PDB file of N, CA and C in Angstrom:
ATOM      1  N   MET H 162       9.034 -52.982  44.519  1.00 58.00           N
ATOM      2  CA  MET H 162       7.855 -52.469  43.986  1.00 58.00           C
ATOM      3  C   MET H 162       7.683 -50.931  44.198  1.00 58.00           C
ATOM      4  N   MET H 163       8.128 -50.598  45.404  1.00 54.00           N
ATOM      5  CA  MET H 163       8.337 -48.985  45.932  1.00 54.00           C
ATOM      6  C   MET H 163       9.215 -48.361  44.884  1.00 54.00           C
ATOM      7  N   THR H 164      10.165 -48.893  44.754  1.00 62.00           N
ATOM      8  CA  THR H 164      11.491 -48.542  43.759  1.00 62.00           C
ATOM      9  C   THR H 164      10.983 -48.118  42.520  1.00 62.00           C
ATOM     10  N   LYS H 165      10.054 -49.104  41.983  1.00 58.00           N
ATOM     11  CA  LYS H 165       9.560 -49.054  40.596  1.00 58.00           C
ATOM     12  C   LYS H 165       8.620 -47.780  40.491  1.00 58.00           C
ATOM     13  N   LEU H 166       7.682 -47.715  41.430  1.00 50.00           N
ATOM     14  CA  LEU H 166       6.813 -46.636  41.716  1.00 50.00           C
ATOM     15  C   LEU H 166       7.440 -45.210  41.713  1.00 50.00           C
ATOM     16  N   LEU H 167       8.572 -45.188  42.592  1.00 50.00           N
ATOM     17  CA  LEU H 167       9.092 -43.827  42.676  1.00 50.00           C
ATOM     18  C   LEU H 167       9.950 -43.614  41.385  1.00 50.00           C
ATOM     19  N   SER H 168      10.430 -44.509  40.728  1.00 59.00           N
ATOM     20  CA  SER H 168      11.057 -44.029  39.486  1.00 59.00           C
ATOM     21  C   SER H 168      10.127 -43.544  38.664  1.00 59.00           C
ATOM     22  N   SER H 169       8.994 -44.374  38.542  1.00 59.00           N
ATOM     23  CA  SER H 169       7.988 -44.003  37.510  1.00 59.00           C
ATOM     24  C   SER H 169       7.466 -42.652  37.756  1.00 59.00           C
ATOM     25  N   SER H 170       7.319 -42.205  39.165  1.00 57.00           N
ATOM     26  CA  SER H 170       6.566 -40.903  39.331  1.00 57.00           C
ATOM     27  C   SER H 170       7.764 -39.837  38.999  1.00 57.00           C
ATOM     28  N   VAL H 171       9.118 -39.910  39.077  1.00 52.00           N
ATOM     29  CA  VAL H 171      10.184 -39.350  38.893  1.00 52.00           C
ATOM     30  C   VAL H 171      10.279 -38.872  37.278  1.00 52.00           C
ATOM     31  N   LEU H 172       9.911 -40.079  36.647  1.00 55.00           N
ATOM     32  CA  LEU H 172      10.085 -39.960  35.087  1.00 55.00           C
ATOM     33  C   LEU H 172       8.859 -39.107  34.689  1.00 55.00           C
ATOM     34  N   LEU H 173       7.776 -39.383  35.384  1.00 54.00           N
ATOM     35  CA  LEU H 173       6.513 -38.867  34.754  1.00 54.00           C
ATOM     36  C   LEU H 173       6.723 -37.254  35.170  1.00 54.00           C
ATOM     37  N   LEU H 174       7.258 -36.824  36.430  1.00 52.00           N
ATOM     38  CA  LEU H 174       7.520 -35.422  36.582  1.00 52.00           C
ATOM     39  C   LEU H 174       8.394 -34.786  35.817  1.00 52.00           C
ATOM     40  N   ILE H 175       9.708 -35.342  35.473  1.00 64.00           N
ATOM     41  CA  ILE H 175      10.365 -34.919  34.407  1.00 64.00           C
ATOM     42  C   ILE H 175       9.792 -34.699  33.068  1.00 64.00           C
ATOM     43  N   GLY H 176       8.937 -35.722  32.681  1.00 56.00           N
ATOM     44  CA  GLY H 176       8.346 -35.586  31.354  1.00 56.00           C
ATOM     45  C   GLY H 176       7.381 -34.441  31.293  1.00 56.00           C
ATOM     46  N   PHE H 177       6.698 -34.309  32.384  1.00 56.00           N
ATOM     47  CA  PHE H 177       5.684 -33.185  32.495  1.00 56.00           C
ATOM     48  C   PHE H 177       6.328 -31.768  32.625  1.00 56.00           C
ATOM     49  N   LEU H 178       7.436 -31.588  33.280  1.00 54.00           N
ATOM     50  CA  LEU H 178       8.239 -30.433  33.292  1.00 54.00           C
ATOM     51  C   LEU H 178       8.756 -30.228  31.916  1.00 54.00           C
ATOM     52  N   ALA H 179       9.219 -31.138  31.075  1.00 56.00           N
ATOM     53  CA  ALA H 179       9.950 -30.919  29.902  1.00 56.00           C
ATOM     54  C   ALA H 179       8.764 -30.534  28.830  1.00 56.00           C
ATOM     55  N   VAL H 180       7.658 -31.069  28.785  1.00 54.00           N
ATOM     56  CA  VAL H 180       6.522 -30.661  27.779  1.00 54.00           C
ATOM     57  C   VAL H 180       6.068 -29.183  28.205  1.00 54.00           C
ATOM     58  N   SER H 181       6.017 -28.785  29.806  1.00 57.00           N
ATOM     59  CA  SER H 181       5.568 -27.496  29.962  1.00 57.00           C
ATOM     60  C   SER H 181       6.655 -26.460  29.611  1.00 57.00           C
ATOM     61  N   MET H 182       7.933 -26.768  29.521  1.00 55.00           N
ATOM     62  CA  MET H 182       8.952 -25.861  29.002  1.00 55.00           C
ATOM     63  C   MET H 182       8.726 -25.719  27.544  1.00 55.00           C
ATOM     64  N   LEU H 183       8.577 -26.815  26.754  1.00 52.00           N
ATOM     65  CA  LEU H 183       8.681 -26.641  25.291  1.00 52.00           C
ATOM     66  C   LEU H 183       7.367 -25.856  24.894  1.00 52.00           C
ATOM     67  N   ALA H 184       6.120 -26.065  25.655  1.00 55.00           N
ATOM     68  CA  ALA H 184       5.023 -25.342  25.375  1.00 55.00           C
ATOM     69  C   ALA H 184       5.197 -23.846  25.550  1.00 55.00           C
ATOM     70  N   GLY H 185       6.077 -23.471  26.666  1.00 56.00           N
ATOM     71  CA  GLY H 185       6.028 -22.004  26.888  1.00 56.00           C
ATOM     72  C   GLY H 185       7.016 -21.412  26.135  1.00 56.00           C
ATOM     73  N   CYS H 186       7.931 -22.155  25.363  1.00 57.00           N
ATOM     74  CA  CYS H 186       8.851 -21.429  24.428  1.00 57.00           C
ATOM     75  C   CYS H 186       8.538 -21.493  22.914  1.00 57.00           C
ATOM     76  N   GLY H 187       7.382 -21.751  22.547  1.00 56.00           N
ATOM     77  CA  GLY H 187       7.088 -21.687  21.149  1.00 56.00           C
ATOM     78  C   GLY H 187       6.172 -20.623  20.905  1.00 56.00           C
ATOM     79  N   GLY H 188       5.946 -19.517  21.504  1.00 55.00           N
ATOM     80  CA  GLY H 188       5.015 -18.373  21.088  1.00 55.00           C
ATOM     81  C   GLY H 188       5.310 -17.632  20.215  1.00 55.00           C
ATOM     82  N   ASP H 189       4.573 -16.652  19.841  1.00 56.00           N
ATOM     83  CA  ASP H 189       4.678 -15.792  18.539  1.00 56.00           C
ATOM     84  C   ASP H 189       5.033 -14.307  19.137  1.00 56.00           C
ATOM     85  N   ASP H 190       5.951 -14.429  20.243  1.00 56.00           N
ATOM     86  CA  ASP H 190       6.549 -13.186  20.807  1.00 56.00           C
ATOM     87  C   ASP H 190       7.076 -12.116  19.794  1.00 56.00           C
ATOM     88  N   ASP H 191       7.718 -12.796  18.882  1.00 63.00           N
ATOM     89  CA  ASP H 191       8.682 -12.108  17.810  1.00 63.00           C
ATOM     90  C   ASP H 191       7.852 -11.699  16.516  1.00 63.00           C
ATOM     91  N   THR H 192       6.655 -11.727  16.506  1.00 68.00           N
ATOM     92  CA  THR H 192       5.763 -11.372  15.470  1.00 68.00           C
ATOM     93  C   THR H 192       5.983 -10.137  14.940  1.00 68.00           C
ATOM     94  N   VAL H 193       6.304  -9.653  13.764  1.00 70.00           N
ATOM     95  CA  VAL H 193       6.542  -8.320  13.220  1.00 70.00           C
ATOM     96  C   VAL H 193       5.435  -8.007  12.298  1.00 70.00           C
ATOM     97  N   THR H 194       4.780  -6.818  12.495  1.00 72.00           N
ATOM     98  CA  THR H 194       3.614  -6.426  11.452  1.00 72.00           C
ATOM     99  C   THR H 194       4.277  -5.476  10.778  1.00 72.00           C
ATOM    100  N   ASP H 195       3.897  -5.672   9.420  1.00 82.00           N
ATOM    101  CA  ASP H 195       4.231  -4.480   8.339  1.00 82.00           C
ATOM    102  C   ASP H 195       3.523  -3.336   8.601  1.00 82.00           C
ATOM    103  N   GLU H 196       4.161  -2.383   8.655  1.00 85.00           N
ATOM    104  CA  GLU H 196       3.431  -0.922   8.635  1.00 85.00           C
ATOM    105  C   GLU H 196       3.131  -0.547   7.225  1.00 85.00           C
ATOM    106  N   PRO H 197       2.078   0.080   6.892  1.00 86.00           N
ATOM    107  CA  PRO H 197       1.523   0.608   5.705  1.00 86.00           C
ATOM    108  C   PRO H 197       2.540   1.401   5.219  1.00 86.00           C
ATOM    109  N   ILE H 198       2.978   1.502   3.937  1.00 91.00           N
ATOM    110  CA  ILE H 198       3.876   2.512   3.386  1.00 91.00           C
ATOM    111  C   ILE H 198       2.938   3.643   2.953  1.00 91.00           C
ATOM    112  N   ARG H 199       3.438   4.718   3.528  1.00 95.00           N
ATOM    113  CA  ARG H 199       2.853   6.029   3.166  1.00 95.00           C
ATOM    114  C   ARG H 199       3.091   6.422   1.651  1.00 95.00           C
ATOM    115  N   VAL H 200       2.153   6.991   0.983  1.00 97.00           N
ATOM    116  CA  VAL H 200       2.347   7.176  -0.379  1.00 97.00           C
ATOM    117  C   VAL H 200       2.234   8.808  -0.607  1.00 97.00           C
ATOM    118  N   SER H 201       3.157   9.672  -1.188  1.00 97.00           N
ATOM    119  CA  SER H 201       3.118  10.961  -1.350  1.00 97.00           C
ATOM    120  C   SER H 201       3.315  11.207  -2.965  1.00 97.00           C
ATOM    121  N   PHE H 202       2.350  12.377  -3.422  1.00 98.00           N
ATOM    122  CA  PHE H 202       2.451  12.777  -4.729  1.00 98.00           C
ATOM    123  C   PHE H 202       3.987  13.560  -4.869  1.00 98.00           C
ATOM    124  N   VAL H 203       4.673  13.123  -6.081  1.00 98.00           N
ATOM    125  CA  VAL H 203       5.823  13.766  -6.401  1.00 98.00           C
ATOM    126  C   VAL H 203       5.543  14.939  -7.518  1.00 98.00           C
ATOM    127  N   ASN H 204       5.193  14.521  -8.408  1.00 97.00           N
ATOM    128  CA  ASN H 204       5.063  15.416  -9.739  1.00 97.00           C
ATOM    129  C   ASN H 204       4.033  14.875 -10.780  1.00 97.00           C
ATOM    130  N   ALA H 205       3.944  15.959 -11.622  1.00 97.00           N
ATOM    131  CA  ALA H 205       2.868  15.575 -12.987  1.00 97.00           C
ATOM    132  C   ALA H 205       3.618  16.097 -14.085  1.00 97.00           C
ATOM    133  N   ILE H 206       3.285  15.494 -15.125  1.00 97.00           N
ATOM    134  CA  ILE H 206       3.899  15.993 -16.479  1.00 97.00           C
ATOM    135  C   ILE H 206       2.704  15.760 -17.371  1.00 97.00           C
ATOM    136  N   PRO H 207       2.380  16.916 -18.060  1.00 97.00           N
ATOM    137  CA  PRO H 207       2.770  18.200 -17.836  1.00 97.00           C
ATOM    138  C   PRO H 207       2.153  18.735 -16.382  1.00 97.00           C
ATOM    139  N   SER H 208       2.963  19.562 -15.875  1.00 94.00           N
ATOM    140  CA  SER H 208       2.295  20.008 -14.407  1.00 94.00           C
ATOM    141  C   SER H 208       1.264  21.008 -14.330  1.00 94.00           C
ATOM    142  N   GLY H 209       0.762  21.615 -15.481  1.00 92.00           N
ATOM    143  CA  GLY H 209      -0.156  22.504 -15.653  1.00 92.00           C
ATOM    144  C   GLY H 209      -0.071  23.251 -16.921  1.00 92.00           C
ATOM    145  N   GLY H 210      -0.913  24.059 -17.025  1.00 94.00           N
ATOM    146  CA  GLY H 210      -0.810  24.925 -18.621  1.00 94.00           C
ATOM    147  C   GLY H 210      -2.053  24.287 -19.421  1.00 94.00           C
ATOM    148  N   GLN H 211      -1.567  24.302 -20.770  1.00 96.00           N
ATOM    149  CA  GLN H 211      -2.461  23.738 -21.602  1.00 96.00           C
ATOM    150  C   GLN H 211      -2.116  22.376 -22.065  1.00 96.00           C
ATOM    151  N   ILE H 212      -3.149  21.641 -22.235  1.00 96.00           N
ATOM    152  CA  ILE H 212      -3.179  20.267 -22.875  1.00 96.00           C
ATOM    153  C   ILE H 212      -4.202  20.101 -23.878  1.00 96.00           C
ATOM    154  N   ALA H 213      -4.035  19.084 -24.651  1.00 96.00           N
ATOM    155  CA  ALA H 213      -5.006  18.654 -25.665  1.00 96.00           C
ATOM    156  C   ALA H 213      -6.131  17.858 -25.056  1.00 96.00           C
ATOM    157  N   THR H 214      -7.195  17.826 -25.693  1.00 95.00           N
ATOM    158  CA  THR H 214      -8.405  16.781 -25.399  1.00 95.00           C
ATOM    159  C   THR H 214      -8.077  15.498 -25.226  1.00 95.00           C
ATOM    160  N   ASN H 215      -6.986  14.984 -25.960  1.00 95.00           N
ATOM    161  CA  ASN H 215      -6.687  13.577 -25.979  1.00 95.00           C
ATOM    162  C   ASN H 215      -5.236  13.410 -25.373  1.00 95.00           C
ATOM    163  N   ALA H 216      -5.008  14.433 -24.542  1.00 95.00           N
ATOM    164  CA  ALA H 216      -3.553  14.309 -23.901  1.00 95.00           C
ATOM    165  C   ALA H 216      -3.436  13.248 -22.731  1.00 95.00           C
ATOM    166  N   THR H 217      -2.423  12.755 -22.477  1.00 97.00           N
ATOM    167  CA  THR H 217      -1.988  11.875 -21.384  1.00 97.00           C
ATOM    168  C   THR H 217      -1.223  12.767 -20.252  1.00 97.00           C
ATOM    169  N   ILE H 218      -1.660  12.695 -19.023  1.00 98.00           N
ATOM    170  CA  ILE H 218      -0.980  13.220 -17.960  1.00 98.00           C
ATOM    171  C   ILE H 218      -0.370  12.292 -17.038  1.00 98.00           C
ATOM    172  N   THR H 219       0.874  12.273 -16.848  1.00 98.00           N
ATOM    173  CA  THR H 219       1.720  11.185 -16.183  1.00 98.00           C
ATOM    174  C   THR H 219       1.859  11.798 -14.740  1.00 98.00           C
ATOM    175  N   VAL H 220       1.686  11.075 -13.803  1.00 98.00           N
ATOM    176  CA  VAL H 220       1.548  11.421 -12.301  1.00 98.00           C
ATOM    177  C   VAL H 220       2.519  10.525 -11.699  1.00 98.00           C
ATOM    178  N   THR H 221       3.438  11.018 -10.956  1.00 98.00           N
ATOM    179  CA  THR H 221       4.464  10.230 -10.151  1.00 98.00           C
ATOM    180  C   THR H 221       4.125  10.338  -8.731  1.00 98.00           C
ATOM    181  N   PHE H 222       4.551   9.154  -8.097  1.00 98.00           N
ATOM    182  CA  PHE H 222       4.491   9.171  -6.563  1.00 98.00           C
ATOM    183  C   PHE H 222       5.681   8.609  -6.075  1.00 98.00           C
ATOM    184  N   ASP H 223       5.918   8.625  -4.627  1.00 98.00           N
ATOM    185  CA  ASP H 223       7.285   8.229  -4.164  1.00 98.00           C
ATOM    186  C   ASP H 223       7.165   6.776  -4.063  1.00 98.00           C
ATOM    187  N   ASN H 224       6.039   6.045  -3.831  1.00 97.00           N
ATOM    188  CA  ASN H 224       5.977   4.722  -3.598  1.00 97.00           C
ATOM    189  C   ASN H 224       4.647   4.355  -4.531  1.00 97.00           C
ATOM    190  N   ALA H 225       4.529   3.059  -4.811  1.00 96.00           N
ATOM    191  CA  ALA H 225       3.378   2.556  -5.607  1.00 96.00           C
ATOM    192  C   ALA H 225       1.874   2.966  -4.955  1.00 96.00           C
ATOM    193  N   PRO H 226       1.035   3.800  -5.542  1.00 94.00           N
ATOM    194  CA  PRO H 226      -0.084   4.111  -4.955  1.00 94.00           C
ATOM    195  C   PRO H 226      -1.203   3.212  -4.655  1.00 94.00           C
ATOM    196  N   GLY H 227      -1.051   1.936  -5.263  1.00 92.00           N
ATOM    197  CA  GLY H 227      -2.335   1.044  -5.106  1.00 92.00           C
ATOM    198  C   GLY H 227      -3.327   1.576  -6.220  1.00 92.00           C
ATOM    199  N   ASP H 228      -4.404   1.705  -5.716  1.00 94.00           N
ATOM    200  CA  ASP H 228      -5.552   2.269  -6.094  1.00 94.00           C
ATOM    201  C   ASP H 228      -5.734   3.781  -6.332  1.00 94.00           C
ATOM    202  N   ILE H 229      -5.942   4.472  -7.215  1.00 96.00           N
ATOM    203  CA  ILE H 229      -6.303   5.763  -7.224  1.00 96.00           C
ATOM    204  C   ILE H 229      -7.495   6.106  -8.133  1.00 96.00           C
ATOM    205  N   MET H 230      -8.257   7.229  -7.766  1.00 96.00           N
ATOM    206  CA  MET H 230      -9.346   7.579  -8.562  1.00 96.00           C
ATOM    207  C   MET H 230      -9.101   9.081  -9.264  1.00 96.00           C
ATOM    208  N   VAL H 231      -9.390   9.319 -10.547  1.00 96.00           N
ATOM    209  CA  VAL H 231      -9.254  10.483 -10.957  1.00 96.00           C
ATOM    210  C   VAL H 231     -10.663  11.080 -11.430  1.00 96.00           C
ATOM    211  N   SER H 232     -10.680  12.475 -11.416  1.00 95.00           N
ATOM    212  CA  SER H 232     -12.051  12.996 -11.854  1.00 95.00           C
ATOM    213  C   SER H 232     -11.587  14.246 -12.445  1.00 95.00           C
ATOM    214  N   PRO H 233     -11.809  14.544 -13.909  1.00 95.00           N
ATOM    215  CA  PRO H 233     -12.444  13.436 -14.920  1.00 95.00           C
ATOM    216  C   PRO H 233     -11.131  12.688 -15.340  1.00 95.00           C
ATOM    217  N   GLY H 234     -11.428  11.483 -16.113  1.00 95.00           N
ATOM    218  CA  GLY H 234     -10.431  10.694 -16.837  1.00 95.00           C
ATOM    219  C   GLY H 234     -10.268   9.275 -16.324  1.00 95.00           C
ATOM    220  N   THR H 235      -9.283   8.576 -16.945  1.00 96.00           N
ATOM    221  CA  THR H 235      -9.042   7.280 -16.525  1.00 96.00           C
ATOM    222  C   THR H 235      -7.690   7.119 -16.123  1.00 96.00           C
ATOM    223  N   ALA H 236      -7.349   6.435 -15.139  1.00 97.00           N
ATOM    224  CA  ALA H 236      -5.869   6.165 -14.643  1.00 97.00           C
ATOM    225  C   ALA H 236      -5.510   4.675 -14.906  1.00 97.00           C
ATOM    226  N   LYS H 237      -4.194   4.375 -15.350  1.00 97.00           N
ATOM    227  CA  LYS H 237      -3.701   3.245 -15.444  1.00 97.00           C
ATOM    228  C   LYS H 237      -2.145   3.437 -14.727  1.00 97.00           C
ATOM    229  N   ILE H 238      -2.328   2.404 -13.839  1.00 97.00           N
ATOM    230  CA  ILE H 238      -1.042   2.556 -12.736  1.00 97.00           C
ATOM    231  C   ILE H 238       0.007   1.530 -13.157  1.00 97.00           C
ATOM    232  N   THR H 239       1.214   2.031 -13.042  1.00 97.00           N
ATOM    233  CA  THR H 239       2.442   1.168 -13.433  1.00 97.00           C
ATOM    234  C   THR H 239       3.453   1.572 -12.458  1.00 97.00           C
ATOM    235  N   GLY H 240       3.633   0.695 -11.370  1.00 97.00           N
ATOM    236  CA  GLY H 240       4.575   0.968 -10.389  1.00 97.00           C
ATOM    237  C   GLY H 240       4.370   2.283  -9.643  1.00 97.00           C
ATOM    238  N   LYS H 241       5.078   3.138  -9.686  1.00 97.00           N
ATOM    239  CA  LYS H 241       4.953   4.545  -9.024  1.00 97.00           C
ATOM    240  C   LYS H 241       4.281   5.630  -9.969  1.00 97.00           C
ATOM    241  N   THR H 242       3.821   5.206 -11.042  1.00 98.00           N
ATOM    242  CA  THR H 242       3.165   6.293 -11.964  1.00 98.00           C
ATOM    243  C   THR H 242       2.057   5.857 -12.423  1.00 98.00           C
ATOM    244  N   ALA H 243       1.317   6.942 -12.835  1.00 98.00           N
ATOM    245  CA  ALA H 243       0.006   6.657 -13.281  1.00 98.00           C
ATOM    246  C   ALA H 243      -0.326   7.492 -14.416  1.00 98.00           C
ATOM    247  N   ALA H 244      -0.683   6.927 -15.498  1.00 98.00           N
ATOM    248  CA  ALA H 244      -1.050   7.555 -16.957  1.00 98.00           C
ATOM    249  C   ALA H 244      -2.406   7.849 -16.723  1.00 98.00           C
ATOM    250  N   ILE H 245      -2.762   9.198 -16.993  1.00 97.00           N
ATOM    251  CA  ILE H 245      -4.287   9.657 -16.792  1.00 97.00           C
ATOM    252  C   ILE H 245      -4.348  10.030 -18.122  1.00 97.00           C
ATOM    253  N   THR H 246      -5.724   9.510 -18.649  1.00 96.00           N
ATOM    254  CA  THR H 246      -6.219  10.039 -20.089  1.00 96.00           C
ATOM    255  C   THR H 246      -7.552  10.468 -20.012  1.00 96.00           C
ATOM    256  N   GLY H 247      -8.036  11.251 -21.040  1.00 92.00           N
ATOM    257  CA  GLY H 247      -9.330  11.681 -21.135  1.00 92.00           C
ATOM    258  C   GLY H 247     -10.032  10.745 -21.935  1.00 92.00           C
ATOM    259  N   PRO H 248     -11.052  11.295 -22.960  1.00 93.00           N
ATOM    260  CA  PRO H 248     -10.903  12.651 -23.411  1.00 93.00           C
ATOM    261  C   PRO H 248     -11.342  13.743 -22.521  1.00 93.00           C
ATOM    262  N   PHE H 249     -10.569  14.830 -22.387  1.00 95.00           N
ATOM    263  CA  PHE H 249     -10.923  15.851 -21.536  1.00 95.00           C
ATOM    264  C   PHE H 249     -11.723  16.853 -22.341  1.00 95.00           C
ATOM    265  N   LYS H 250     -12.787  17.671 -21.651  1.00 95.00           N
ATOM    266  CA  LYS H 250     -13.600  18.669 -22.369  1.00 95.00           C
ATOM    267  C   LYS H 250     -12.762  20.030 -22.461  1.00 95.00           C
ATOM    268  N   LEU H 251     -13.058  20.618 -23.590  1.00 96.00           N
ATOM    269  CA  LEU H 251     -12.488  22.039 -23.908  1.00 96.00           C
ATOM    270  C   LEU H 251     -12.831  23.026 -22.883  1.00 96.00           C
ATOM    271  N   GLY H 252     -11.802  23.843 -22.580  1.00 96.00           N
ATOM    272  CA  GLY H 252     -11.982  24.801 -21.278  1.00 96.00           C
ATOM    273  C   GLY H 252     -11.189  24.625 -20.297  1.00 96.00           C
ATOM    274  N   GLN H 253     -11.461  24.999 -18.966  1.00 97.00           N
ATOM    275  CA  GLN H 253     -10.858  24.843 -17.922  1.00 97.00           C
ATOM    276  C   GLN H 253     -10.884  23.522 -17.308  1.00 97.00           C
ATOM    277  N   LEU H 254     -10.155  22.842 -16.856  1.00 96.00           N
ATOM    278  CA  LEU H 254      -9.855  21.575 -16.234  1.00 96.00           C
ATOM    279  C   LEU H 254      -9.176  21.557 -14.900  1.00 96.00           C
ATOM    280  N   VAL H 255      -9.961  21.051 -13.723  1.00 96.00           N
ATOM    281  CA  VAL H 255      -9.254  20.760 -12.658  1.00 96.00           C
ATOM    282  C   VAL H 255      -9.339  19.318 -12.544  1.00 96.00           C
ATOM    283  N   LEU H 256      -8.216  18.612 -12.571  1.00 96.00           N
ATOM    284  CA  LEU H 256      -8.115  17.311 -12.434  1.00 96.00           C
ATOM    285  C   LEU H 256      -7.805  16.963 -10.907  1.00 96.00           C
ATOM    286  N   THR H 257      -8.734  16.056 -10.337  1.00 97.00           N
ATOM    287  CA  THR H 257      -8.556  15.595  -8.894  1.00 97.00           C
ATOM    288  C   THR H 257      -8.072  14.298  -8.907  1.00 97.00           C
ATOM    289  N   ILE H 258      -7.013  14.052  -8.243  1.00 97.00           N
ATOM    290  CA  ILE H 258      -6.146  12.684  -8.098  1.00 97.00           C
ATOM    291  C   ILE H 258      -6.475  12.306  -6.503  1.00 97.00           C
ATOM    292  N   THR H 259      -7.231  11.006  -6.247  1.00 97.00           N
ATOM    293  CA  THR H 259      -7.274  10.702  -4.886  1.00 97.00           C
ATOM    294  C   THR H 259      -6.797   9.353  -4.730  1.00 97.00           C
ATOM    295  N   TRP H 260      -6.091   9.048  -3.740  1.00 97.00           N
ATOM    296  CA  TRP H 260      -5.405   7.710  -3.487  1.00 97.00           C
ATOM    297  C   TRP H 260      -5.705   7.627  -1.707  1.00 97.00           C
ATOM    298  N   ALA H 261      -5.147   6.500  -1.286  1.00 95.00           N
ATOM    299  CA  ALA H 261      -5.356   6.174   0.058  1.00 95.00           C
ATOM    300  C   ALA H 261      -4.754   7.298   1.067  1.00 95.00           C
ATOM    301  N   ASP H 262      -3.613   7.673   0.733  1.00 95.00           N
ATOM    302  CA  ASP H 262      -3.071   8.840   1.600  1.00 95.00           C
ATOM    303  C   ASP H 262      -3.142  10.358   1.230  1.00 95.00           C
ATOM    304  N   GLY H 263      -4.027  10.671   0.122  1.00 96.00           N
ATOM    305  CA  GLY H 263      -4.229  11.796  -0.069  1.00 96.00           C
ATOM    306  C   GLY H 263      -4.905  12.245  -1.454  1.00 96.00           C
ATOM    307  N   THR H 264      -4.979  13.481  -1.739  1.00 97.00           N
ATOM    308  CA  THR H 264      -5.521  14.186  -2.921  1.00 97.00           C
ATOM    309  C   THR H 264      -4.890  15.242  -3.415  1.00 97.00           C
ATOM    310  N   GLN H 265      -4.610  15.246  -4.721  1.00 97.00           N
ATOM    311  CA  GLN H 265      -4.031  16.485  -5.270  1.00 97.00           C
ATOM    312  C   GLN H 265      -4.861  17.028  -6.476  1.00 97.00           C
ATOM    313  N   ALA H 266      -4.830  18.133  -6.652  1.00 96.00           N
ATOM    314  CA  ALA H 266      -5.758  18.972  -7.877  1.00 96.00           C
ATOM    315  C   ALA H 266      -4.625  19.502  -8.756  1.00 96.00           C
ATOM    316  N   LEU H 267      -4.815  19.148  -9.937  1.00 97.00           N
ATOM    317  CA  LEU H 267      -4.269  20.101 -10.814  1.00 97.00           C
ATOM    318  C   LEU H 267      -4.818  20.805 -12.003  1.00 97.00           C
ATOM    319  N   SER H 268      -4.627  21.923 -12.341  1.00 97.00           N
ATOM    320  CA  SER H 268      -5.294  22.788 -13.188  1.00 97.00           C
ATOM    321  C   SER H 268      -4.816  22.888 -14.499  1.00 97.00           C
ATOM    322  N   TYR H 269      -5.613  22.787 -15.697  1.00 97.00           N
ATOM    323  CA  TYR H 269      -4.862  22.988 -17.032  1.00 97.00           C
ATOM    324  C   TYR H 269      -6.024  23.534 -17.882  1.00 97.00           C
ATOM    325  N   LYS H 270      -5.513  24.030 -18.909  1.00 97.00           N
ATOM    326  CA  LYS H 270      -6.523  24.539 -20.023  1.00 97.00           C
ATOM    327  C   LYS H 270      -6.583  23.562 -21.225  1.00 97.00           C
ATOM    328  N   VAL H 271      -7.684  23.080 -21.318  1.00 97.00           N
ATOM    329  CA  VAL H 271      -7.907  21.938 -22.331  1.00 97.00           C
ATOM    330  C   VAL H 271      -8.166  22.779 -23.751  1.00 97.00           C
ATOM    331  N   THR H 272      -7.190  22.346 -24.754  1.00 95.00           N
ATOM    332  CA  THR H 272      -7.303  22.957 -26.127  1.00 95.00           C
ATOM    333  C   THR H 272      -7.829  21.608 -27.234  1.00 95.00           C
ATOM    334  N   ALA H 273      -8.009  22.216 -28.481  1.00 91.00           N
ATOM    335  CA  ALA H 273      -8.257  21.010 -29.270  1.00 91.00           C
ATOM    336  C   ALA H 273      -7.296  19.887 -29.351  1.00 91.00           C
ATOM    337  N   PRO H 274      -7.902  18.712 -29.772  1.00 86.00           N
ATOM    338  CA  PRO H 274      -6.993  17.530 -29.901  1.00 86.00           C
ATOM    339  C   PRO H 274      -5.777  17.849 -30.713  1.00 86.00           C
ATOM    340  N   ASP H 275      -4.749  17.192 -30.484  1.00 75.00           N
ATOM    341  CA  ASP H 275      -3.323  17.056 -31.221  1.00 75.00           C
ATOM    342  C   ASP H 275      -3.710  16.446 -32.462  1.00 75.00           C
TER     343      ASP H 275
END
């Protein structure tokens, strides 16, 4: 009887140690968090000068910008580029483009439609 009790105690102790070791080995110590990718303005076509009231300005970024806001105009984003359309009012135009990582201002003189 004493031998059975001793054997049971040893098995129970070994089982407890095994469970403790397994529970300690399964943590999320290697969790990698994704750093947000910075987005920078690269260029605009046309870059300045004269444009028509119905022109499209194509803006390129080094990475996909996500959401952008333009004033005035409307932006349609495709990958790393955004097509900005009016109609733009005749006269001087300062187009402001804003995205999560920055702001860019472009200057144009708006002429009659093409």
